[in-house]
Coordinates of N, CA, C and O in Angstrom, one line a residue:
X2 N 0.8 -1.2 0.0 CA 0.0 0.0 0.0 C 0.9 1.3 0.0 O 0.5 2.3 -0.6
X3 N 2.0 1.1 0.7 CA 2.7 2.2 0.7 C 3.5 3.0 -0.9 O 3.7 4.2 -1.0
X4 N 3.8 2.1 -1.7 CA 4.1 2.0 -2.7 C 2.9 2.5 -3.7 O 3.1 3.2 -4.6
X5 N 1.9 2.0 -3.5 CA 0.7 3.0 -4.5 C 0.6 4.2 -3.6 O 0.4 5.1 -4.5
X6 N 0.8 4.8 -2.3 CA 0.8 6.0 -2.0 C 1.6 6.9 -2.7 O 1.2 8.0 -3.1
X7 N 2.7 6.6 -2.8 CA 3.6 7.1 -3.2 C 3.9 7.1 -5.1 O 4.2 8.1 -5.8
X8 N 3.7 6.2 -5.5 CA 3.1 6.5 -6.8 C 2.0 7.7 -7.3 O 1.8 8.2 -8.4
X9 N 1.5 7.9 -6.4 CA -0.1 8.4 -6.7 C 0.3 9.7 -6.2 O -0.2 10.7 -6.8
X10 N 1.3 10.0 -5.2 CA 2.3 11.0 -5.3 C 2.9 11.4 -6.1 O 3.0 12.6 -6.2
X11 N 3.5 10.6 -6.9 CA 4.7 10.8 -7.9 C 3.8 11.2 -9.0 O 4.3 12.1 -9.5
X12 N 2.6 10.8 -9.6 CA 2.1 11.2 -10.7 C 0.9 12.6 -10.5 O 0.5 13.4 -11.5
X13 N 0.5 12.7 -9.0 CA 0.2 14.0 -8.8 C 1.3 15.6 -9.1 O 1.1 16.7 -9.6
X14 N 1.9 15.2 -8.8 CA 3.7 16.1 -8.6 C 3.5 16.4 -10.3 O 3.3 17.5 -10.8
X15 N 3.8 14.8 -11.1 CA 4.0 15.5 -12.1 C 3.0 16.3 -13.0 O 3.2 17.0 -14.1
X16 N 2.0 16.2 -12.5 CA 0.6 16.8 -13.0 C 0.5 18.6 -13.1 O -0.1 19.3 -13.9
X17 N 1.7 19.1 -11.6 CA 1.5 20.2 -10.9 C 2.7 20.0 -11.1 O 3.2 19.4 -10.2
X18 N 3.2 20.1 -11.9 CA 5.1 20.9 -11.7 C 4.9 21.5 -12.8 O 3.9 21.4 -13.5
X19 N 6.1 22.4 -13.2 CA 6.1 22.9 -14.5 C 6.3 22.4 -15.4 O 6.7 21.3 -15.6
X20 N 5.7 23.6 -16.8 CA 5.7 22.7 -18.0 C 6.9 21.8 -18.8 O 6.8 20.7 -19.2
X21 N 8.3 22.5 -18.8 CA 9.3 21.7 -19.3 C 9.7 20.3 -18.4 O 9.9 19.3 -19.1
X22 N 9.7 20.3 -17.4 CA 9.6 18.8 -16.7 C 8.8 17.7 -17.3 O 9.3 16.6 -17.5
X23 N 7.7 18.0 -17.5 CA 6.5 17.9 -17.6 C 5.9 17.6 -19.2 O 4.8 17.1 -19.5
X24 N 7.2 18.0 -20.4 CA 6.7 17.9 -21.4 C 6.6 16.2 -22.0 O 6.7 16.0 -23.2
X25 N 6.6 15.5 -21.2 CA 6.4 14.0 -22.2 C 5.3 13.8 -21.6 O 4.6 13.1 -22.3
X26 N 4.7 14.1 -20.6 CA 3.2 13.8 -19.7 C 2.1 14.3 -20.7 O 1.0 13.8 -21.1
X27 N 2.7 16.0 -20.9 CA 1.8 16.9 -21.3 C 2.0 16.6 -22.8 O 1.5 17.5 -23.4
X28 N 2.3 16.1 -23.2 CA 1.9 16.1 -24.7 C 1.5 14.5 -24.7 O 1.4 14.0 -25.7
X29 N 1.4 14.0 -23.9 CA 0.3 12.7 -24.2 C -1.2 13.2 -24.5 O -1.6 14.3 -24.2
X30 N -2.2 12.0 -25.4 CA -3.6 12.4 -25.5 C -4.0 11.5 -24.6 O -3.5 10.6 -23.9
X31 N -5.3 11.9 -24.7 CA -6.4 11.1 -23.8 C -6.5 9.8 -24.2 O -7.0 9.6 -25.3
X32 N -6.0 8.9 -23.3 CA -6.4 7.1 -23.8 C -4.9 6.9 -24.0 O -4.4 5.9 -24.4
X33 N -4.3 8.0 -23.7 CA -2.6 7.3 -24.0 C -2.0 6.7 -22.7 O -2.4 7.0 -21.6
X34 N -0.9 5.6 -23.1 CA -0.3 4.9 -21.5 C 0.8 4.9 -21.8 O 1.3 4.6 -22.9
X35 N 1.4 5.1 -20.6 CA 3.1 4.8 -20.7 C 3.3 3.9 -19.6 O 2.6 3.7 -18.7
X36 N 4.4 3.6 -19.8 CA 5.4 2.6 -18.9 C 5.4 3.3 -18.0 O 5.2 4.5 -18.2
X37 N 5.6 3.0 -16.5 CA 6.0 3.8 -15.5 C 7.0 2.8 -14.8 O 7.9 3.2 -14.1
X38 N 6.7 1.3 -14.9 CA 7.4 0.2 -14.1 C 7.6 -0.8 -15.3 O 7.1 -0.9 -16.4
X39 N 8.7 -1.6 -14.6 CA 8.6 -2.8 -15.5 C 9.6 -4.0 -14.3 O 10.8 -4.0 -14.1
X40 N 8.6 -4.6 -13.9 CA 9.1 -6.1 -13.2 C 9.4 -7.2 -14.1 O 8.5 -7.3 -15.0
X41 N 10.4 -8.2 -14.1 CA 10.1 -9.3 -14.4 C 9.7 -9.9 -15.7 O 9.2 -11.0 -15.9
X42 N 10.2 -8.6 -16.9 CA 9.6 -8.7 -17.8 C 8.1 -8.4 -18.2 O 7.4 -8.5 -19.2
X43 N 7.9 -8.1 -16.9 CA 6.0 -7.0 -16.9 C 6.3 -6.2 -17.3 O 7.5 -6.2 -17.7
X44 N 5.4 -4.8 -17.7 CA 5.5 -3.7 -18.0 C 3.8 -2.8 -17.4 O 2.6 -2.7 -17.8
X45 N 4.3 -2.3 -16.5 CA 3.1 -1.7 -15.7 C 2.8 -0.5 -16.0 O 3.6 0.3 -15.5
X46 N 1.8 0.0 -16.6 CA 1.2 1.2 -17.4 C -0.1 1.9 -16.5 O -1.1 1.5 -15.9
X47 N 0.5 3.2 -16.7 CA -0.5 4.4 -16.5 C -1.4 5.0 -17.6 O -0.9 5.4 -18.6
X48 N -2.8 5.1 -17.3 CA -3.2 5.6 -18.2 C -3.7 6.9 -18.3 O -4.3 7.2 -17.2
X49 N -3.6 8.1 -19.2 CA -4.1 9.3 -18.9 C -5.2 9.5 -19.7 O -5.3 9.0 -20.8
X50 N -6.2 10.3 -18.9 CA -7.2 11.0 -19.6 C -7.6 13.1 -19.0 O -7.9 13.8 -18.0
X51 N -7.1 13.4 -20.4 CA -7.0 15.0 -19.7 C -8.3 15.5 -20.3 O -9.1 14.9 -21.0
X52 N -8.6 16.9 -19.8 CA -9.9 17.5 -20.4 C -9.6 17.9 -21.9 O -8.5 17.9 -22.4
X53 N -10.6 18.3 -22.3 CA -11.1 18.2 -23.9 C -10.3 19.4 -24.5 O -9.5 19.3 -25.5
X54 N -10.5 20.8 -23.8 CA -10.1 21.8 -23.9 C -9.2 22.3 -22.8 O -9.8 22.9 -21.9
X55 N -7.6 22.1 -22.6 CA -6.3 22.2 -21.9 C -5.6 23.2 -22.3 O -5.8 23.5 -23.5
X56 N -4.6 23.9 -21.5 CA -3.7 24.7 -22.0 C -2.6 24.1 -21.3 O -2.6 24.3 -20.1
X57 N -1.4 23.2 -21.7 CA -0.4 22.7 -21.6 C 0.1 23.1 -19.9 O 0.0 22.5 -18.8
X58 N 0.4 24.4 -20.2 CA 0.6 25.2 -18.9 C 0.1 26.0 -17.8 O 0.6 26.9 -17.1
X59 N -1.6 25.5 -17.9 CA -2.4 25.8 -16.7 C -1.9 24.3 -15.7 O -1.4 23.2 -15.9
X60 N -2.2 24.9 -14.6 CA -1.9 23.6 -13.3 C -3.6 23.1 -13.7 O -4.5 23.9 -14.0
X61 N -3.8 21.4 -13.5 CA -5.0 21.5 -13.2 C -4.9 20.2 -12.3 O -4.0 19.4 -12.3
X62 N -6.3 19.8 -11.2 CA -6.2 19.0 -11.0 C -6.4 17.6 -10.8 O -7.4 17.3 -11.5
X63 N -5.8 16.5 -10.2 CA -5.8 15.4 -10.7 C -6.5 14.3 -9.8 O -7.0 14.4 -8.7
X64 N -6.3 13.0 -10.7 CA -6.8 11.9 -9.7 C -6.5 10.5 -10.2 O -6.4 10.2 -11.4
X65 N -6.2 9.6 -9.2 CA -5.7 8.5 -9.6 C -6.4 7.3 -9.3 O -6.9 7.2 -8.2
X66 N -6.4 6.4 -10.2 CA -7.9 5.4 -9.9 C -7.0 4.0 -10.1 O -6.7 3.5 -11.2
X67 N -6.6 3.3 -8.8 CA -6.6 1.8 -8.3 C -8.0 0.8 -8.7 O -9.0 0.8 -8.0
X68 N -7.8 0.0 -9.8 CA -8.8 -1.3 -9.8 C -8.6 -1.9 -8.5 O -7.6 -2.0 -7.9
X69 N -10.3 -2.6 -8.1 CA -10.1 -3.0 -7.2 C -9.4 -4.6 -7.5 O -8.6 -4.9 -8.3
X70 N -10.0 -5.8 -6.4 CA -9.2 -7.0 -6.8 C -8.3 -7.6 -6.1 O -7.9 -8.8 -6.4
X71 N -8.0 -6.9 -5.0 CA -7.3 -7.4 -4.0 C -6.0 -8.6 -4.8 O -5.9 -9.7 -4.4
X72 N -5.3 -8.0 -5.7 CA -4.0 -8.4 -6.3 C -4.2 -10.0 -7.0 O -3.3 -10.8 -7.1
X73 N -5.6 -10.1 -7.3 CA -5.8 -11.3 -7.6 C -6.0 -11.3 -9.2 O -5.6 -12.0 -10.2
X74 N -7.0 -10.0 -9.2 CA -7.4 -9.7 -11.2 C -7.8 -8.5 -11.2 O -7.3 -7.7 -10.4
X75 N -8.5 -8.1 -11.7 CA -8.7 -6.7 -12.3 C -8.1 -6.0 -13.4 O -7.4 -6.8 -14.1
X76 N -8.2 -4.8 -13.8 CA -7.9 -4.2 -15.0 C -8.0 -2.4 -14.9 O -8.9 -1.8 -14.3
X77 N -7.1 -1.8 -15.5 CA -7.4 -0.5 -15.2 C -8.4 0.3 -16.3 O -8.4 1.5 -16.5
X78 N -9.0 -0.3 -16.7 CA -10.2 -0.1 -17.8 C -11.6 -0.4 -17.1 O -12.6 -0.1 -17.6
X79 N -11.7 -1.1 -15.9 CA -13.0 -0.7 -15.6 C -13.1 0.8 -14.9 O -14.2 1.1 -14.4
X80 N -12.0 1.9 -14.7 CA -12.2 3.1 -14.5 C -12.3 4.0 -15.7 O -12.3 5.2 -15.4
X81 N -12.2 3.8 -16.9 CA -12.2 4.7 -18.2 C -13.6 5.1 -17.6 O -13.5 5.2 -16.4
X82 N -14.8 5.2 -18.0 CA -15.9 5.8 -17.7 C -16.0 6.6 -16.7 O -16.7 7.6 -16.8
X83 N -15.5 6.4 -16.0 CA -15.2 7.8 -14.8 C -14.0 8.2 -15.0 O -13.8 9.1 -14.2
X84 N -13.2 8.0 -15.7 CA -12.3 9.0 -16.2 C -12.7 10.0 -17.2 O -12.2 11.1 -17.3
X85 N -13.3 9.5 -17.8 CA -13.5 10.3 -19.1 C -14.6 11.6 -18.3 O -14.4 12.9 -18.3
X86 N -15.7 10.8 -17.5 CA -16.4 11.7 -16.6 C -16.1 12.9 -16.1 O -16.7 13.9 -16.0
X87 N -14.7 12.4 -15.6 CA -14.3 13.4 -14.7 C -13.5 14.5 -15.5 O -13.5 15.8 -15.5
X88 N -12.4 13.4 -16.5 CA -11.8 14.7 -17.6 C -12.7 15.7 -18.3 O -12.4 16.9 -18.6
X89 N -14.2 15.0 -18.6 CA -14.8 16.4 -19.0 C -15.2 17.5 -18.1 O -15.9 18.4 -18.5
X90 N -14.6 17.4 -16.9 CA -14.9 18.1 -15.7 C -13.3 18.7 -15.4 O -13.3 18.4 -14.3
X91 N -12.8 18.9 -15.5 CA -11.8 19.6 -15.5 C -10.0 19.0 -14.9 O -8.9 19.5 -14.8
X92 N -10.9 17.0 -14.6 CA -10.0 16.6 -13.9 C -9.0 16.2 -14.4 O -9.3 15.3 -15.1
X93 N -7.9 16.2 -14.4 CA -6.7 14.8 -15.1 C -6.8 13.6 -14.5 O -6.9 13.5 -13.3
X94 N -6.8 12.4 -15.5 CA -7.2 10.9 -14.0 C -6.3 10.2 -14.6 O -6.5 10.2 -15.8
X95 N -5.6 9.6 -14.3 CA -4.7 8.1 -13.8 C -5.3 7.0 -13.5 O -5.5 6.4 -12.4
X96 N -5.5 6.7 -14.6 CA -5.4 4.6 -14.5 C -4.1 4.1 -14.0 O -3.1 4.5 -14.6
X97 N -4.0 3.2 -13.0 CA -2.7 2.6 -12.6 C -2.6 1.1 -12.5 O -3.1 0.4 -11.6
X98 N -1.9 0.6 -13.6 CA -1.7 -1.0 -13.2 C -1.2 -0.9 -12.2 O -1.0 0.2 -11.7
X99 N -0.9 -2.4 -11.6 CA 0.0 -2.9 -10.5 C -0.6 -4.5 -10.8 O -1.7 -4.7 -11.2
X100 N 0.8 -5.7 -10.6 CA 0.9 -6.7 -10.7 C -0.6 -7.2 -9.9 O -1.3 -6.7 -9.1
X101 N -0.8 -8.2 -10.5 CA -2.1 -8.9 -10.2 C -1.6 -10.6 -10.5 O -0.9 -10.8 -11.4
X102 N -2.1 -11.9 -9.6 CA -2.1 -13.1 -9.6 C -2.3 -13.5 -10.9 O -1.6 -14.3 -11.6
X103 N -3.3 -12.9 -11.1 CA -4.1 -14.0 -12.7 C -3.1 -13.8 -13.9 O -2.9 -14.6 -14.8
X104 N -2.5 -12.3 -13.8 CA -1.7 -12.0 -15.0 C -0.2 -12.4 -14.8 O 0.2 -13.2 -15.7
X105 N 0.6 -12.2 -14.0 CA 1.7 -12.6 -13.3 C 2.3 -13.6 -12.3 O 3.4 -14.0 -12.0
X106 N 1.2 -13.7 -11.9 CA 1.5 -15.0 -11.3 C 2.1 -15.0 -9.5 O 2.3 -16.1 -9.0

C-alpha cells in the first residue's frame, strides 16, 4: 500500500510541476499509457485521460484510480468511464496498473 501512496504521489507532482519537466506527460492524448514500471519482464502502465479543452501550462487538478481486486485480477479499464467523466470536468485521472495473480502470477 505504501508504494501505490507514493506512486499516486509521484504522478500528482508530475501533473503540478512545471511545463518543461512535464513535457512528455503533457503532450500525451487522452487514452494514451506509458510505462511507469517494468518487473520481471512486466510492463506496468498508466493511463491518462485529460480535459477536452487544456492549456499545456495551466496547473490543473488530478486523480488516480486503483482497480479494485485485491491483487488477484482486475484491470485498469473498468475506470475509463469515470475518467472520461471526470476529464470532461476539469480533472486529469490516472489509471494505474499494478501486478495482479491471474496475470503474473
Amino acid at each position: 500500500m505504501k508504494k501505490l501512496f507514493i506512486l499516486s504521489s509521484i504522478l500528482i507532482a508530475s501533473v503540478s510541476c512545471t511545463p518543461a519537466p512535464c513535457q512528455s506527460i503533457a503532450s500525451l492524448q487522452s487514452g494514451d499509457s506509458i510505462v511507469f514500471k517494468t518487473v520481471d519482464n512486466s510492463s506496468l502502465y498508466v493511463e491518462v485521460y485529460y480535459p477536452d479543452q487544456r492549456d499545456a501550462t495551466e496547473l490543473l487538478p488530478a486523480m488516480v484510480f486503483f482497480f479494485g481486486g485485491g491483487w488477484n485480477g482486475g484491470s485498469r479499464a473498468q475506470f475509463i468511464p469515470q475518467a472520461k467523466y471526470f476529464a470532461q470536468r476539469g480533472i486529469v485521472c490516472f489509471l494505474a496498473d499494478y501486478r495482479i495473480k491471474t496475470k503474473h502470477g
